Amino acid sequence: MRRTGGSLRRAAGLALIAAGAWLGAPLAVAQGPSAGGEPSRVVGPPRGSALAGDALSARAEDVAGLLRCPVCQGLSVADSPATMAVNMKAQVKDMLAQGYDEEQILAYFEHSYGEFVRLEPPLRGVNWLVWLGPLLALAAGGALVAWTLRSRRRVGGQDPLAPLPGPGTLPDDPELARHLRRVRELAYGWAHGRPPGSSS
Amino acid sequence: MSEGGASKGKPRPFNRRVLLAGLVVVAPLVAVLVMNLGRNPHLIASPLVGRAAPDFVLRPLDGGEPVTLASLRGRPVVLNFWATWCVPCFEEHAVLVSAARATGDRAHFIGVVYQDDEEQVRAFLARQGSAYPSLLDPGSRTAIAFGIFGVPETFFIDGEGRIAAKHVGPLDAPSLEAKLRLSGLAP
């Protein structure tokens, strides 16, 4: 009883922590530093090398594929024909041409739109749950199954793979044994419910 | 919650474990659901509220010097992103115009034209009347910097250039008044 109460409390605590982490994450993001509209004022001076020509177009397509179109339903900026997406892609291209790297560009859009604008949740904070949660759940489930099977075998004393008792055996309970003998007498015609050939 | 249905006879050990595992999975989901029941899932809180507004340099529709946010410091700014093709913008236009007239020079009202044709905007303002400048935003650079999802969206910027509040959708007189008070402009 005490053990159960403790694990229930632990479970409730874990649930609260999980819920708190989910709900608290947006607040933590909202408290970051402030900056103006010029990309350099938000993400600092360009960190990469300036691109041009075909390399620029290809890279712009890649980075735009990582941004969510804010006026669409689940489409990336690269895939959407909406004016807003076209304008965002043009800005991505401009920033690449100025030498901003991918992370800076994503961070610039995130500054105004929030983490929502990234199609892939970045590996940080509570987002680790999204990436590692399924693996953890699988491992925990596997451990639970293994543990349950093992403890059943140990506690029950009945190995499911052990050979079955033979037709002549009787249960320990004398009342039940009496009925079983009567059934065997009626069903098989065994005198006193004893298999033919047995001495006792 | 302490003993559940295990009071009768000898409890089977597995049930309690299933209950616990179920609680760990379900309780956070239920908590999140309950706490967000009253929220509109289409509204995504702007990370900009409480921060310095992105600066901009935009050309006014009727010509003249480009307007920068920095030049508007000292007085609250009501920054309204709108378009002539947007029906709710049409509805809130009269509210904004009359509020701008009533506020006088205690606050700046500024419209930012969102993905629209210059001539259409001019015709719209000639027909519906205007009381404050509308700025053109080619390439939506300013809209992107403000994280615009659609129009109308209105930002309330205080005298220090900090975004005090954001309103998504058409403004009516009471909500405009409440947001103005938030940005340090008690009417």
PDB file of N, CA, C and O in Angstrom, chain B residues 45-76:
ATOM      1  N   ALA B  45       0.650  32.970 -30.385  1.00  0.00           N
ATOM      2  CA  ALA B  45       1.096  34.148 -29.656  1.00  0.00           C
ATOM      3  C   ALA B  45       2.352  34.710 -30.310  1.00  0.00           C
ATOM      4  O   ALA B  45       3.274  33.972 -30.650  1.00  0.00           O
ATOM      5  N   SER B  46       2.368  36.019 -30.515  1.00  0.00           N
ATOM      6  CA  SER B  46       3.528  36.627 -31.152  1.00  0.00           C
ATOM      7  C   SER B  46       4.687  36.696 -30.179  1.00  0.00           C
ATOM      8  O   SER B  46       4.539  37.183 -29.058  1.00  0.00           O
ATOM      9  N   PRO B  47       5.872  36.208 -30.590  1.00  0.00           N
ATOM     10  CA  PRO B  47       7.027  36.321 -29.696  1.00  0.00           C
ATOM     11  C   PRO B  47       7.514  37.764 -29.573  1.00  0.00           C
ATOM     12  O   PRO B  47       8.393  38.052 -28.775  1.00  0.00           O
ATOM     13  N   LEU B  48       6.946  38.670 -30.380  1.00  0.00           N
ATOM     14  CA  LEU B  48       7.431  40.053 -30.381  1.00  0.00           C
ATOM     15  C   LEU B  48       6.822  40.896 -29.269  1.00  0.00           C
ATOM     16  O   LEU B  48       7.379  41.935 -28.906  1.00  0.00           O
ATOM     17  N   VAL B  49       5.660  40.473 -28.743  1.00  0.00           N
ATOM     18  CA  VAL B  49       5.007  41.283 -27.717  1.00  0.00           C
ATOM     19  C   VAL B  49       5.913  41.381 -26.493  1.00  0.00           C
ATOM     20  O   VAL B  49       6.415  40.366 -26.009  1.00  0.00           O
ATOM     21  N   GLY B  50       6.138  42.610 -26.043  1.00  0.00           N
ATOM     22  CA  GLY B  50       7.041  42.839 -24.923  1.00  0.00           C
ATOM     23  C   GLY B  50       8.449  43.190 -25.357  1.00  0.00           C
ATOM     24  O   GLY B  50       9.263  43.610 -24.539  1.00  0.00           O
ATOM     25  N   ARG B  51       8.736  43.006 -26.637  1.00  0.00           N
ATOM     26  CA  ARG B  51      10.075  43.318 -27.143  1.00  0.00           C
ATOM     27  C   ARG B  51      10.047  44.621 -27.931  1.00  0.00           C
ATOM     28  O   ARG B  51       8.990  45.165 -28.234  1.00  0.00           O
ATOM     29  N   ALA B  52      11.246  45.099 -28.294  1.00  0.00           N
ATOM     30  CA  ALA B  52      11.346  46.281 -29.138  1.00  0.00           C
ATOM     31  C   ALA B  52      10.758  45.949 -30.509  1.00  0.00           C
ATOM     32  O   ALA B  52      10.998  44.878 -31.063  1.00  0.00           O
ATOM     33  N   ALA B  53       9.975  46.880 -31.049  1.00  0.00           N
ATOM     34  CA  ALA B  53       9.385  46.665 -32.375  1.00  0.00           C
ATOM     35  C   ALA B  53      10.485  46.711 -33.423  1.00  0.00           C
ATOM     36  O   ALA B  53      11.428  47.497 -33.315  1.00  0.00           O
ATOM     37  N   PRO B  54      10.379  45.852 -34.462  1.00  0.00           N
ATOM     38  CA  PRO B  54      11.355  45.925 -35.554  1.00  0.00           C
ATOM     39  C   PRO B  54      11.268  47.298 -36.227  1.00  0.00           C
ATOM     40  O   PRO B  54      10.183  47.801 -36.462  1.00  0.00           O
ATOM     41  N   ASP B  55      12.397  47.892 -36.501  1.00  0.00           N
ATOM     42  CA  ASP B  55      12.391  49.193 -37.152  1.00  0.00           C
ATOM     43  C   ASP B  55      12.067  49.012 -38.634  1.00  0.00           C
ATOM     44  O   ASP B  55      12.241  47.932 -39.189  1.00  0.00           O
ATOM     45  N   PHE B  56      11.553  50.072 -39.249  1.00  0.00           N
ATOM     46  CA  PHE B  56      11.269  49.991 -40.682  1.00  0.00           C
ATOM     47  C   PHE B  56      11.495  51.353 -41.320  1.00  0.00           C
ATOM     48  O   PHE B  56      11.520  52.387 -40.640  1.00  0.00           O
ATOM     49  N   VAL B  57      11.723  51.351 -42.598  1.00  0.00           N
ATOM     50  CA  VAL B  57      11.817  52.576 -43.403  1.00  0.00           C
ATOM     51  C   VAL B  57      10.880  52.360 -44.581  1.00  0.00           C
ATOM     52  O   VAL B  57      11.171  51.554 -45.464  1.00  0.00           O
ATOM     53  N   LEU B  58       9.718  53.025 -44.570  1.00  0.00           N
ATOM     54  CA  LEU B  58       8.706  52.748 -45.585  1.00  0.00           C
ATOM     55  C   LEU B  58       8.228  54.046 -46.240  1.00  0.00           C
ATOM     56  O   LEU B  58       8.065  55.076 -45.580  1.00  0.00           O
ATOM     57  N   ARG B  59       7.971  53.940 -47.536  1.00  0.00           N
ATOM     58  CA  ARG B  59       7.518  55.086 -48.323  1.00  0.00           C
ATOM     59  C   ARG B  59       6.004  55.253 -48.139  1.00  0.00           C
ATOM     60  O   ARG B  59       5.248  54.295 -48.263  1.00  0.00           O
ATOM     61  N   PRO B  60       5.562  56.500 -47.835  1.00  0.00           N
ATOM     62  CA  PRO B  60       4.121  56.724 -47.714  1.00  0.00           C
ATOM     63  C   PRO B  60       3.442  56.651 -49.085  1.00  0.00           C
ATOM     64  O   PRO B  60       4.058  56.962 -50.097  1.00  0.00           O
ATOM     65  N   LEU B  61       2.189  56.272 -49.066  1.00  0.00           N
ATOM     66  CA  LEU B  61       1.413  56.147 -50.303  1.00  0.00           C
ATOM     67  C   LEU B  61       1.330  57.478 -51.045  1.00  0.00           C
ATOM     68  O   LEU B  61       1.406  57.523 -52.279  1.00  0.00           O
ATOM     69  N   ASP B  62       1.163  58.575 -50.309  1.00  0.00           N
ATOM     70  CA  ASP B  62       0.962  59.869 -50.961  1.00  0.00           C
ATOM     71  C   ASP B  62       2.275  60.614 -51.164  1.00  0.00           C
ATOM     72  O   ASP B  62       2.306  61.834 -51.209  1.00  0.00           O
ATOM     73  N   GLY B  63       3.356  59.901 -51.288  1.00  0.00           N
ATOM     74  CA  GLY B  63       4.650  60.533 -51.526  1.00  0.00           C
ATOM     75  C   GLY B  63       5.233  61.116 -50.249  1.00  0.00           C
ATOM     76  O   GLY B  63       4.756  60.833 -49.152  1.00  0.00           O
ATOM     77  N   GLY B  64       6.281  61.890 -50.383  1.00  0.00           N
ATOM     78  CA  GLY B  64       6.897  62.490 -49.208  1.00  0.00           C
ATOM     79  C   GLY B  64       8.025  61.631 -48.677  1.00  0.00           C
ATOM     80  O   GLY B  64       8.364  60.595 -49.239  1.00  0.00           O
ATOM     81  N   GLU B  65       8.594  62.057 -47.553  1.00  0.00           N
ATOM     82  CA  GLU B  65       9.754  61.393 -46.967  1.00  0.00           C
ATOM     83  C   GLU B  65       9.388  60.006 -46.447  1.00  0.00           C
ATOM     84  O   GLU B  65       8.288  59.815 -45.927  1.00  0.00           O
ATOM     85  N   PRO B  66      10.300  59.028 -46.567  1.00  0.00           N
ATOM     86  CA  PRO B  66      10.055  57.717 -45.961  1.00  0.00           C
ATOM     87  C   PRO B  66       9.872  57.851 -44.444  1.00  0.00           C
ATOM     88  O   PRO B  66      10.496  58.709 -43.813  1.00  0.00           O
ATOM     89  N   VAL B  67       9.025  57.010 -43.903  1.00  0.00           N
ATOM     90  CA  VAL B  67       8.737  57.046 -42.469  1.00  0.00           C
ATOM     91  C   VAL B  67       9.530  55.928 -41.790  1.00  0.00           C
ATOM     92  O   VAL B  67       9.543  54.787 -42.258  1.00  0.00           O
ATOM     93  N   THR B  68      10.210  56.263 -40.695  1.00  0.00           N
ATOM     94  CA  THR B  68      10.875  55.224 -39.900  1.00  0.00           C
ATOM     95  C   THR B  68      10.178  55.133 -38.551  1.00  0.00           C
ATOM     96  O   THR B  68       9.596  56.116 -38.079  1.00  0.00           O
ATOM     97  N   LEU B  69      10.248  53.947 -37.955  1.00  0.00           N
ATOM     98  CA  LEU B  69       9.629  53.785 -36.642  1.00  0.00           C
ATOM     99  C   LEU B  69      10.350  54.673 -35.627  1.00  0.00           C
ATOM    100  O   LEU B  69       9.732  55.266 -34.751  1.00  0.00           O
ATOM    101  N   ALA B  70      11.674  54.780 -35.785  1.00  0.00           N
ATOM    102  CA  ALA B  70      12.463  55.568 -34.835  1.00  0.00           C
ATOM    103  C   ALA B  70      11.978  57.022 -34.807  1.00  0.00           C
ATOM    104  O   ALA B  70      12.002  57.679 -33.759  1.00  0.00           O
ATOM    105  N   SER B  71      11.525  57.544 -35.974  1.00  0.00           N
ATOM    106  CA  SER B  71      11.096  58.948 -36.031  1.00  0.00           C
ATOM    107  C   SER B  71       9.771  59.149 -35.297  1.00  0.00           C
ATOM    108  O   SER B  71       9.361  60.278 -35.078  1.00  0.00           O
ATOM    109  N   LEU B  72       9.096  58.054 -34.931  1.00  0.00           N
ATOM    110  CA  LEU B  72       7.792  58.169 -34.272  1.00  0.00           C
ATOM    111  C   LEU B  72       7.906  58.035 -32.756  1.00  0.00           C
ATOM    112  O   LEU B  72       6.905  58.102 -32.053  1.00  0.00           O
ATOM    113  N   ARG B  73       9.134  57.839 -32.256  1.00  0.00           N
ATOM    114  CA  ARG B  73       9.370  57.677 -30.814  1.00  0.00           C
ATOM    115  C   ARG B  73       8.747  58.810 -30.003  1.00  0.00           C
ATOM    116  O   ARG B  73       8.639  59.929 -30.470  1.00  0.00           O
ATOM    117  N   GLY B  74       8.395  58.491 -28.773  1.00  0.00           N
ATOM    118  CA  GLY B  74       7.884  59.515 -27.872  1.00  0.00           C
ATOM    119  C   GLY B  74       6.371  59.456 -27.726  1.00  0.00           C
ATOM    120  O   GLY B  74       5.826  59.885 -26.725  1.00  0.00           O
ATOM    121  N   ARG B  75       5.722  58.952 -28.758  1.00  0.00           N
ATOM    122  CA  ARG B  75       4.266  58.810 -28.684  1.00  0.00           C
ATOM    123  C   ARG B  75       3.896  57.379 -29.073  1.00  0.00           C
ATOM    124  O   ARG B  75       4.582  56.770 -29.899  1.00  0.00           O
ATOM    125  N   PRO B  76       2.822  56.852 -28.505  1.00  0.00           N
ATOM    126  CA  PRO B  76       2.412  55.500 -28.886  1.00  0.00           C
ATOM    127  C   PRO B  76       2.070  55.421 -30.372  1.00  0.00           C
ATOM    128  O   PRO B  76       1.630  56.413 -30.956  1.00  0.00           O
TER     129      PRO B  76
END
